[in-house]
């Protein structure tokens, strides 16, 4: 449950030169000079020239790819009574989700590519575009000082279970877990604490947590809106079709029997998403924080790995240091403001990933994570 680390180190490369190189690769921004624009070429950059059209066309291409991928999956399944997972197809599905989520950010920023190059501005605009009125919840979640809001507390409570730090959801409070972790960290050497605080491993964890939080907000809003619709059952208008009213009532009863949330009357409904998420049961919070499909989980891992490197490899560096005191643990080179921009972009990516997953589900049958299951990976 560590919050983002503060402070920074020397840049691995000259930051200004690196940013210029990256801009040359992806196309000049609207603010660059006419001379720089001429270097882009006659074709230009569609994300700069007409981002709305570029996004629409990228989503349409993704729709076609999802349909083709589904046809491939159905063809493979029809050859056997038991569907066997195709790693190549699953890898393509994860890559397509990652690409679709990143494309939703491109109208606002050029997504980060490497840990040693400061991310560009624009992440805040992407968060607002993805989350709307819920965007301030990201600000509180990423704050280095002050009290964690009730939405952040609900998220971290679920993370304790998902990271296998609890046997059952809500077993111990977030405050107790933080206190225990603090004592364990204090028992380590000062060198170890400083190494961890500025490590690429911790930066990767913070990135993944911020992305999962953005995903949580979008999935939570979807769930809240569903419960608000179900709450109208008890106050259905007389002219409402009996079948529709009965269907809503059955859905509400099923949700209650499965422990999927409280049963609210129309008057009791939380008035904001913050209130709704802050009142979640630990069990439901786990279901909303955990990424819904295996393919989207893999997409998030791909994104984090592309920036920071593999979690397995980064963890092995720490294990070698702990075992023998030998070896170097990669340290992140970004200063505090750049680290924050990267986490803001991560939250936007998580929200965009939910949107990409939701749209793709209309054309592709995903592998959904099981109820009560935990996160995978060496650090969970």
Short mmCIF file of C-alpha atoms in Angstrom, two decimals:
data_model
loop_
_atom_site.label_atom_id
_atom_site.label_comp_id
_atom_site.label_asym_id
_atom_site.label_seq_id
_atom_site.Cartn_x
_atom_site.Cartn_y
_atom_site.Cartn_z
CA UNK A 1 0.00 0.00 0.00
CA UNK A 2 2.88 2.35 -0.55
CA UNK A 3 1.95 5.69 -2.08
CA UNK A 4 4.08 7.09 -4.92
CA UNK A 5 7.67 7.84 -4.08
CA UNK A 6 8.99 11.37 -3.94
CA UNK A 7 12.21 12.84 -5.16
CA UNK A 8 14.17 11.89 -8.23
CA UNK A 9 17.59 11.00 -9.53
CA UNK A 10 19.80 11.99 -12.40
CA UNK A 11 18.30 11.32 -15.78
CA UNK A 12 19.65 8.31 -17.64
CA UNK A 13 19.76 10.45 -20.79
CA UNK A 14 19.57 14.09 -21.59
CA UNK A 15 15.84 14.66 -21.06
CA UNK A 16 15.43 17.46 -23.56
CA UNK A 17 17.22 15.60 -26.33
CA UNK A 18 15.23 12.45 -25.58
CA UNK A 19 11.89 14.23 -25.81
CA UNK A 20 12.91 15.74 -29.13
CA UNK A 21 13.85 12.30 -30.44
CA UNK A 22 10.52 10.86 -29.38
CA UNK A 23 8.56 13.69 -30.94
CA UNK A 24 10.46 13.15 -34.18
CA UNK A 25 9.36 9.50 -34.12
CA UNK A 26 5.65 10.05 -33.52
CA UNK A 27 5.16 13.36 -35.32
CA UNK A 28 5.46 17.02 -34.49
CA UNK A 29 2.99 18.62 -32.11
CA UNK A 30 0.70 21.48 -33.12
CA UNK A 31 2.93 24.00 -31.38
CA UNK A 32 6.11 23.16 -33.28
CA UNK A 33 7.53 25.49 -35.88
CA UNK A 34 6.85 25.29 -39.61
CA UNK A 35 10.36 23.99 -40.22
CA UNK A 36 9.78 21.09 -37.85
CA UNK A 37 6.41 20.36 -39.47
CA UNK A 38 8.07 20.04 -42.88
CA UNK A 39 10.21 17.22 -41.48
CA UNK A 40 7.12 15.15 -40.71
CA UNK A 41 6.41 14.64 -44.38
CA UNK A 42 3.50 15.24 -46.67
CA UNK A 43 1.30 12.66 -44.96
CA UNK A 44 1.40 14.49 -41.63
CA UNK A 45 0.26 13.08 -38.32
CA UNK A 46 -3.47 12.22 -38.15
CA UNK A 47 -3.44 12.37 -34.36
CA UNK A 48 -2.26 15.97 -34.60
CA UNK A 49 -4.22 17.07 -37.68
CA UNK A 50 -7.62 15.53 -36.88
CA UNK A 51 -7.54 13.54 -33.61
CA UNK A 52 -11.30 12.94 -33.59
CA UNK A 53 -11.19 11.28 -36.98
CA UNK A 54 -8.01 9.39 -36.13
CA UNK A 55 -9.62 7.95 -33.01
CA UNK A 56 -12.82 7.01 -34.82
CA UNK A 57 -10.91 5.21 -37.55
CA UNK A 58 -8.70 3.39 -35.05
CA UNK A 59 -11.77 2.16 -33.16
CA UNK A 60 -13.40 1.00 -36.38
CA UNK A 61 -10.26 -0.95 -37.31
CA UNK A 62 -10.24 -2.51 -33.85
CA UNK A 63 -13.88 -3.55 -34.25
CA UNK A 64 -12.99 -5.44 -37.42
CA UNK A 65 -10.01 -7.12 -35.75
CA UNK A 66 -12.14 -8.22 -32.80
CA UNK A 67 -14.71 -9.74 -35.13
CA UNK A 68 -12.01 -11.63 -37.01
CA UNK A 69 -10.44 -12.80 -33.76
CA UNK A 70 -13.83 -14.09 -32.61
CA UNK A 71 -14.28 -16.03 -35.85
CA UNK A 72 -10.87 -17.61 -35.29
CA UNK A 73 -11.81 -18.53 -31.73
CA UNK A 74 -15.10 -20.10 -32.81
CA UNK A 75 -13.39 -22.08 -35.54
CA UNK A 76 -10.86 -23.46 -33.08
CA UNK A 77 -13.56 -24.33 -30.56
CA UNK A 78 -15.65 -26.16 -33.14
CA UNK A 79 -12.79 -28.59 -33.78
CA UNK A 80 -12.93 -29.84 -30.20
CA UNK A 81 -15.63 -30.34 -27.61
CA UNK A 82 -13.31 -28.69 -25.09
CA UNK A 83 -12.00 -25.27 -26.08
CA UNK A 84 -8.24 -25.06 -25.72
CA UNK A 85 -6.59 -21.71 -25.07
CA UNK A 86 -4.54 -20.34 -27.95
CA UNK A 87 -1.64 -18.34 -26.54
CA UNK A 88 -1.12 -16.51 -29.81
CA UNK A 89 -4.76 -15.44 -29.92
CA UNK A 90 -4.73 -14.44 -26.27
CA UNK A 91 -1.55 -12.44 -26.83
CA UNK A 92 -3.11 -10.69 -29.81
CA UNK A 93 -6.25 -9.91 -27.77
CA UNK A 94 -4.15 -8.36 -25.00
CA UNK A 95 -2.12 -6.35 -27.51
CA UNK A 96 -5.29 -5.13 -29.22
CA UNK A 97 -6.78 -4.01 -25.90
CA UNK A 98 -3.58 -2.19 -25.01
CA UNK A 99 -3.46 -0.48 -28.39
CA UNK A 100 -7.15 0.50 -28.22
CA UNK A 101 -6.71 1.99 -24.75
CA UNK A 102 -3.62 3.95 -25.79
CA UNK A 103 -5.40 5.28 -28.87
CA UNK A 104 -8.07 6.75 -26.61
CA UNK A 105 -5.32 8.81 -24.95
CA UNK A 106 -3.63 10.05 -28.13
CA UNK A 107 -5.98 13.00 -28.75
CA UNK A 108 -4.67 14.46 -25.48
CA UNK A 109 -1.07 13.30 -25.12
CA UNK A 110 1.67 11.16 -26.61
CA UNK A 111 1.71 8.10 -24.33
CA UNK A 112 4.95 7.45 -22.45
CA UNK A 113 7.33 4.91 -23.94
CA UNK A 114 10.38 4.64 -21.67
CA UNK A 115 11.03 5.09 -17.98
CA UNK A 116 14.06 7.32 -18.59
CA UNK A 117 12.20 9.89 -20.70
CA UNK A 118 9.88 12.33 -18.89
CA UNK A 119 6.25 11.85 -20.00
CA UNK A 120 4.64 14.74 -21.83
CA UNK A 121 1.81 16.85 -20.43
CA UNK A 122 -1.77 16.03 -21.36
CA UNK A 123 -2.48 13.20 -18.95
CA UNK A 124 -4.77 15.41 -16.88
CA UNK A 125 -6.89 16.18 -19.94
CA UNK A 126 -7.04 12.48 -20.74
CA UNK A 127 -8.22 11.70 -17.20
CA UNK A 128 -11.00 14.28 -17.49
CA UNK A 129 -12.02 12.89 -20.88
CA UNK A 130 -12.10 9.31 -19.56
CA UNK A 131 -13.65 9.97 -16.14
CA UNK A 132 -15.55 13.25 -16.40
CA UNK A 133 -16.85 14.41 -13.04
CA UNK A 134 -15.04 11.53 -11.31
CA UNK A 135 -11.60 12.87 -12.31
CA UNK A 136 -10.99 14.63 -8.93
CA UNK A 137 -10.97 11.21 -7.27
CA UNK A 138 -7.72 10.51 -9.11
CA UNK A 139 -6.22 13.71 -7.71
CA UNK A 140 -6.94 12.55 -4.16
CA UNK A 141 -5.69 9.03 -4.85
CA UNK A 142 -2.34 10.25 -6.14
CA UNK A 143 -1.85 12.93 -3.47
CA UNK A 144 1.36 12.55 -1.48
CA UNK A 145 -0.03 14.33 1.56
CA UNK A 146 -3.35 14.52 3.36
CA UNK A 147 -5.95 11.88 4.11
CA UNK A 148 -6.79 9.15 1.66
CA UNK A 149 -10.44 9.51 0.61
CA UNK A 150 -13.03 6.81 1.16
CA UNK A 151 -12.82 5.69 -2.47
CA UNK A 152 -9.06 5.25 -2.15
CA UNK A 153 -9.57 3.34 1.10
CA UNK A 154 -12.08 1.01 -0.57
CA UNK A 155 -9.59 0.41 -3.38
CA UNK A 156 -6.65 -0.36 -1.07
CA UNK A 157 -8.83 -2.60 1.09
CA UNK A 158 -9.60 -4.68 -1.99
CA UNK A 159 -5.95 -4.65 -3.06
CA UNK A 160 -4.94 -6.24 0.26
CA UNK A 161 -7.01 -9.29 -0.66
CA UNK A 162 -6.04 -9.29 -4.35
CA UNK A 163 -2.34 -9.19 -3.39
CA UNK A 164 -2.87 -12.13 -1.01
CA UNK A 165 -2.19 -10.04 2.09
CA UNK A 166 -5.56 -11.15 3.49
CA UNK A 167 -7.30 -14.51 3.55
CA UNK A 168 -10.74 -12.91 3.29
CA UNK A 169 -11.75 -9.43 2.07
CA UNK A 170 -11.84 -6.89 4.88
CA UNK A 171 -9.96 -9.14 7.29
CA UNK A 172 -7.80 -6.26 8.52
CA UNK A 173 -8.09 -2.53 7.96
CA UNK A 174 -5.91 -0.58 5.58
CA UNK A 175 -4.48 1.35 8.53
CA UNK A 176 -3.40 -1.87 10.24
CA UNK A 177 -1.81 -3.16 7.04
CA UNK A 178 0.11 0.10 6.54
CA UNK A 179 1.33 0.03 10.13
CA UNK A 180 2.53 -3.58 9.79
CA UNK A 181 4.26 -2.84 6.48
CA UNK A 182 5.90 0.22 8.03
CA UNK A 183 7.34 -1.83 10.87
CA UNK A 184 8.71 -4.41 8.44
CA UNK A 185 10.30 -1.69 6.34
CA UNK A 186 11.80 0.02 9.38
CA UNK A 187 13.55 -3.22 10.28
CA UNK A 188 15.49 -3.07 7.00
CA UNK A 189 18.67 -1.10 6.52
CA UNK A 190 18.58 2.51 5.43
CA UNK A 191 20.28 1.56 2.19
CA UNK A 192 17.58 -1.01 1.44
CA UNK A 193 14.78 1.48 2.17
CA UNK A 194 16.30 4.11 -0.09
CA UNK A 195 16.89 1.55 -2.82
CA UNK A 196 13.27 0.43 -2.65
CA UNK A 197 11.89 3.96 -2.52
CA UNK A 198 13.53 4.97 -5.80
CA UNK A 199 13.43 1.62 -7.55
CA UNK A 200 11.93 0.94 -10.94
CA UNK A 201 10.11 -1.99 -9.30
CA UNK A 202 8.17 0.30 -6.96
CA UNK A 203 7.53 2.74 -9.81
CA UNK A 204 6.03 -0.14 -11.79
CA UNK A 205 3.79 -1.12 -8.90
CA UNK A 206 2.62 2.46 -8.50
CA UNK A 207 1.86 2.65 -12.22
CA UNK A 208 -0.20 -0.55 -12.12
CA UNK A 209 -2.06 0.60 -8.99
CA UNK A 210 -2.95 3.94 -10.59
CA UNK A 211 -4.17 2.17 -13.73
CA UNK A 212 -6.27 -0.24 -11.70
CA UNK A 213 -7.73 2.69 -9.80
CA UNK A 214 -8.79 4.36 -13.06
CA UNK A 215 -10.32 1.06 -14.17
CA UNK A 216 -12.06 0.75 -10.78
CA UNK A 217 -13.70 4.16 -11.18
CA UNK A 218 -15.13 3.33 -14.59
CA UNK A 219 -16.30 -0.11 -13.55
CA UNK A 220 -17.71 1.28 -10.31
CA UNK A 221 -19.72 3.92 -12.16
CA UNK A 222 -21.14 1.24 -14.44
CA UNK A 223 -22.18 -0.81 -11.41
CA UNK A 224 -23.66 2.23 -9.64
CA UNK A 225 -25.74 3.14 -12.68
CA UNK A 226 -27.03 -0.44 -12.88
CA UNK A 227 -28.12 -0.40 -9.24
CA UNK A 228 -29.80 2.96 -9.73
CA UNK A 229 -31.82 1.46 -12.58
CA UNK A 230 -32.72 -1.56 -10.45
CA UNK A 231 -33.81 0.69 -7.58
CA UNK A 232 -36.58 2.07 -9.76
CA UNK A 233 -38.37 -1.31 -9.58
CA UNK A 234 -40.10 -0.51 -6.31
CA UNK A 235 -41.43 2.76 -7.64
CA UNK A 236 -42.34 1.62 -11.15
CA UNK A 237 -44.99 3.64 -12.84
CA UNK A 238 -48.38 1.88 -13.21
CA UNK A 239 -48.13 1.94 -16.99
CA UNK A 240 -44.74 0.21 -16.98
CA UNK A 241 -44.88 -3.14 -18.73
CA UNK A 242 -45.35 -5.94 -16.17
CA UNK A 243 -42.66 -8.08 -17.84
CA UNK A 244 -40.08 -5.29 -17.72
CA UNK A 245 -40.84 -4.57 -14.05
CA UNK A 246 -40.64 -8.28 -13.18
CA UNK A 247 -37.34 -8.63 -15.05
CA UNK A 248 -35.83 -5.71 -13.16
CA UNK A 249 -37.08 -7.12 -9.86
CA UNK A 250 -35.57 -10.54 -10.55
CA UNK A 251 -32.26 -8.94 -11.48
CA UNK A 252 -32.28 -6.99 -8.23
CA UNK A 253 -33.07 -10.12 -6.20
CA UNK A 254 -30.25 -12.03 -7.92
CA UNK A 255 -27.76 -9.24 -7.23
CA UNK A 256 -28.71 -9.30 -3.55
CA UNK A 257 -28.54 -13.08 -3.26
CA UNK A 258 -25.06 -13.10 -4.78
CA UNK A 259 -23.85 -10.45 -2.37
CA UNK A 260 -23.16 -8.08 -5.24
CA UNK A 261 -24.23 -4.97 -3.44
CA UNK A 262 -26.74 -3.31 -1.19
CA UNK A 263 -30.39 -3.10 -2.10
CA UNK A 264 -31.24 0.60 -2.14
CA UNK A 265 -34.59 2.24 -2.34
CA UNK A 266 -34.79 5.19 -4.70
CA UNK A 267 -34.52 7.58 -1.75
CA UNK A 268 -31.52 5.74 -0.27
CA UNK A 269 -29.40 5.72 -3.42
CA UNK A 270 -25.99 7.37 -2.91
CA UNK A 271 -25.98 10.71 -4.70
CA UNK A 272 -22.39 10.48 -5.95
CA UNK A 273 -20.02 7.80 -7.15
CA UNK A 274 -17.73 8.70 -4.26
CA UNK A 275 -20.48 7.87 -1.75
CA UNK A 276 -21.37 4.65 -3.57
CA UNK A 277 -17.82 3.31 -3.76
CA UNK A 278 -17.08 4.42 -0.21
CA UNK A 279 -19.95 2.26 1.06
CA UNK A 280 -19.07 -0.90 -0.85
CA UNK A 281 -18.78 -4.16 1.02
CA UNK A 282 -15.22 -5.54 0.98
CA UNK A 283 -16.39 -8.44 -1.20
CA UNK A 284 -17.95 -6.22 -3.86
CA UNK A 285 -14.99 -3.84 -3.80
CA UNK A 286 -12.73 -6.79 -4.68
CA UNK A 287 -14.93 -7.66 -7.67
CA UNK A 288 -14.86 -4.09 -8.98
CA UNK A 289 -11.14 -3.50 -8.42
CA UNK A 290 -10.05 -6.76 -10.05
CA UNK A 291 -9.82 -6.38 -13.82
CA UNK A 292 -12.75 -8.26 -15.32
CA UNK A 293 -11.02 -10.33 -18.00
CA UNK A 294 -7.77 -12.21 -18.36
CA UNK A 295 -7.07 -10.41 -21.63
CA UNK A 296 -7.38 -6.95 -20.05
CA UNK A 297 -5.19 -8.08 -17.15
CA UNK A 298 -2.55 -9.12 -19.68
CA UNK A 299 -2.96 -5.81 -21.52
CA UNK A 300 -2.18 -3.86 -18.34
CA UNK A 301 0.86 -6.05 -17.70
CA UNK A 302 2.05 -5.46 -21.27
CA UNK A 303 1.74 -1.72 -20.81
CA UNK A 304 3.68 -1.70 -17.54
CA UNK A 305 6.36 -4.00 -18.94
CA UNK A 306 6.83 -1.84 -22.03
CA UNK A 307 7.73 1.13 -19.81
CA UNK A 308 9.42 -0.40 -16.76
CA UNK A 309 10.42 -3.91 -17.73
CA UNK A 310 9.24 -7.31 -16.50
CA UNK A 311 8.11 -7.57 -12.89
CA UNK A 312 9.85 -10.95 -12.62
CA UNK A 313 13.19 -9.53 -13.71
CA UNK A 314 12.93 -6.47 -11.47
CA UNK A 315 12.06 -8.67 -8.49
CA UNK A 316 15.02 -10.96 -9.15
CA UNK A 317 17.33 -7.94 -8.85
CA UNK A 318 15.95 -7.32 -5.37
CA UNK A 319 16.26 -10.97 -4.40
CA UNK A 320 19.94 -11.01 -5.41
CA UNK A 321 20.57 -7.88 -3.37
CA UNK A 322 18.80 -9.31 -0.32
CA UNK A 323 20.57 -12.66 -0.58
CA UNK A 324 24.15 -11.56 -1.12
CA UNK A 325 24.24 -7.79 -1.08
CA UNK A 326 25.60 -7.94 -4.61
CA UNK A 327 24.13 -6.55 -7.79
CA UNK A 328 22.44 -3.31 -8.68
CA UNK A 329 18.72 -2.62 -8.41
CA UNK A 330 17.49 -0.40 -11.27
CA UNK A 331 16.57 3.07 -10.04
CA UNK A 332 14.09 5.27 -11.82
CA UNK A 333 15.58 8.48 -13.22
CA UNK A 334 12.49 10.68 -13.25
CA UNK A 335 12.06 13.66 -10.95
CA UNK A 336 8.92 13.96 -8.80
CA UNK A 337 6.81 16.03 -11.27
CA UNK A 338 7.51 13.58 -14.10
CA UNK A 339 6.68 10.61 -11.86
CA UNK A 340 3.34 12.15 -11.06
CA UNK A 341 2.56 12.79 -14.73
CA UNK A 342 3.28 9.13 -15.41
CA UNK A 343 0.87 8.02 -12.68
CA UNK A 344 -1.82 10.39 -13.97
CA UNK A 345 -1.38 8.88 -17.42
CA UNK A 346 -1.65 5.43 -15.84
CA UNK A 347 -5.04 6.29 -14.30
CA UNK A 348 -6.24 7.52 -17.68
CA UNK A 349 -4.97 4.33 -19.30
CA UNK A 350 -6.86 2.18 -16.77
CA UNK A 351 -10.12 4.03 -17.47
CA UNK A 352 -9.49 3.77 -21.22
CA UNK A 353 -8.77 0.05 -20.84
CA UNK A 354 -12.20 -0.47 -19.28
CA UNK A 355 -13.78 1.38 -22.19
CA UNK A 356 -11.83 -0.65 -24.74
CA UNK A 357 -12.73 -3.91 -22.99
CA UNK A 358 -16.42 -2.98 -22.80
CA UNK A 359 -16.61 -2.14 -26.50
CA UNK A 360 -14.67 -5.22 -27.58
CA UNK A 361 -16.94 -7.48 -25.51
CA UNK A 362 -19.72 -6.82 -28.03
CA UNK A 363 -17.69 -8.70 -30.65
CA UNK A 364 -15.34 -11.00 -28.76
CA UNK A 365 -15.96 -13.56 -26.01
CA UNK A 366 -13.41 -12.79 -23.30
CA UNK A 367 -12.17 -15.10 -20.57
CA UNK A 368 -13.61 -13.54 -17.41
CA UNK A 369 -11.80 -13.75 -14.10
CA UNK A 370 -13.47 -15.94 -11.50
CA UNK A 371 -15.45 -14.56 -8.57
CA UNK A 372 -13.16 -14.21 -5.56
CA UNK A 373 -9.99 -14.85 -7.55
CA UNK A 374 -6.78 -12.96 -6.85
CA UNK A 375 -4.27 -11.11 -8.99
CA UNK A 376 -1.49 -13.09 -10.62
CA UNK A 377 2.23 -12.37 -10.63
CA UNK A 378 5.13 -12.61 -8.19
CA UNK A 379 3.97 -9.52 -6.27
CA UNK A 380 0.30 -10.14 -6.95
#
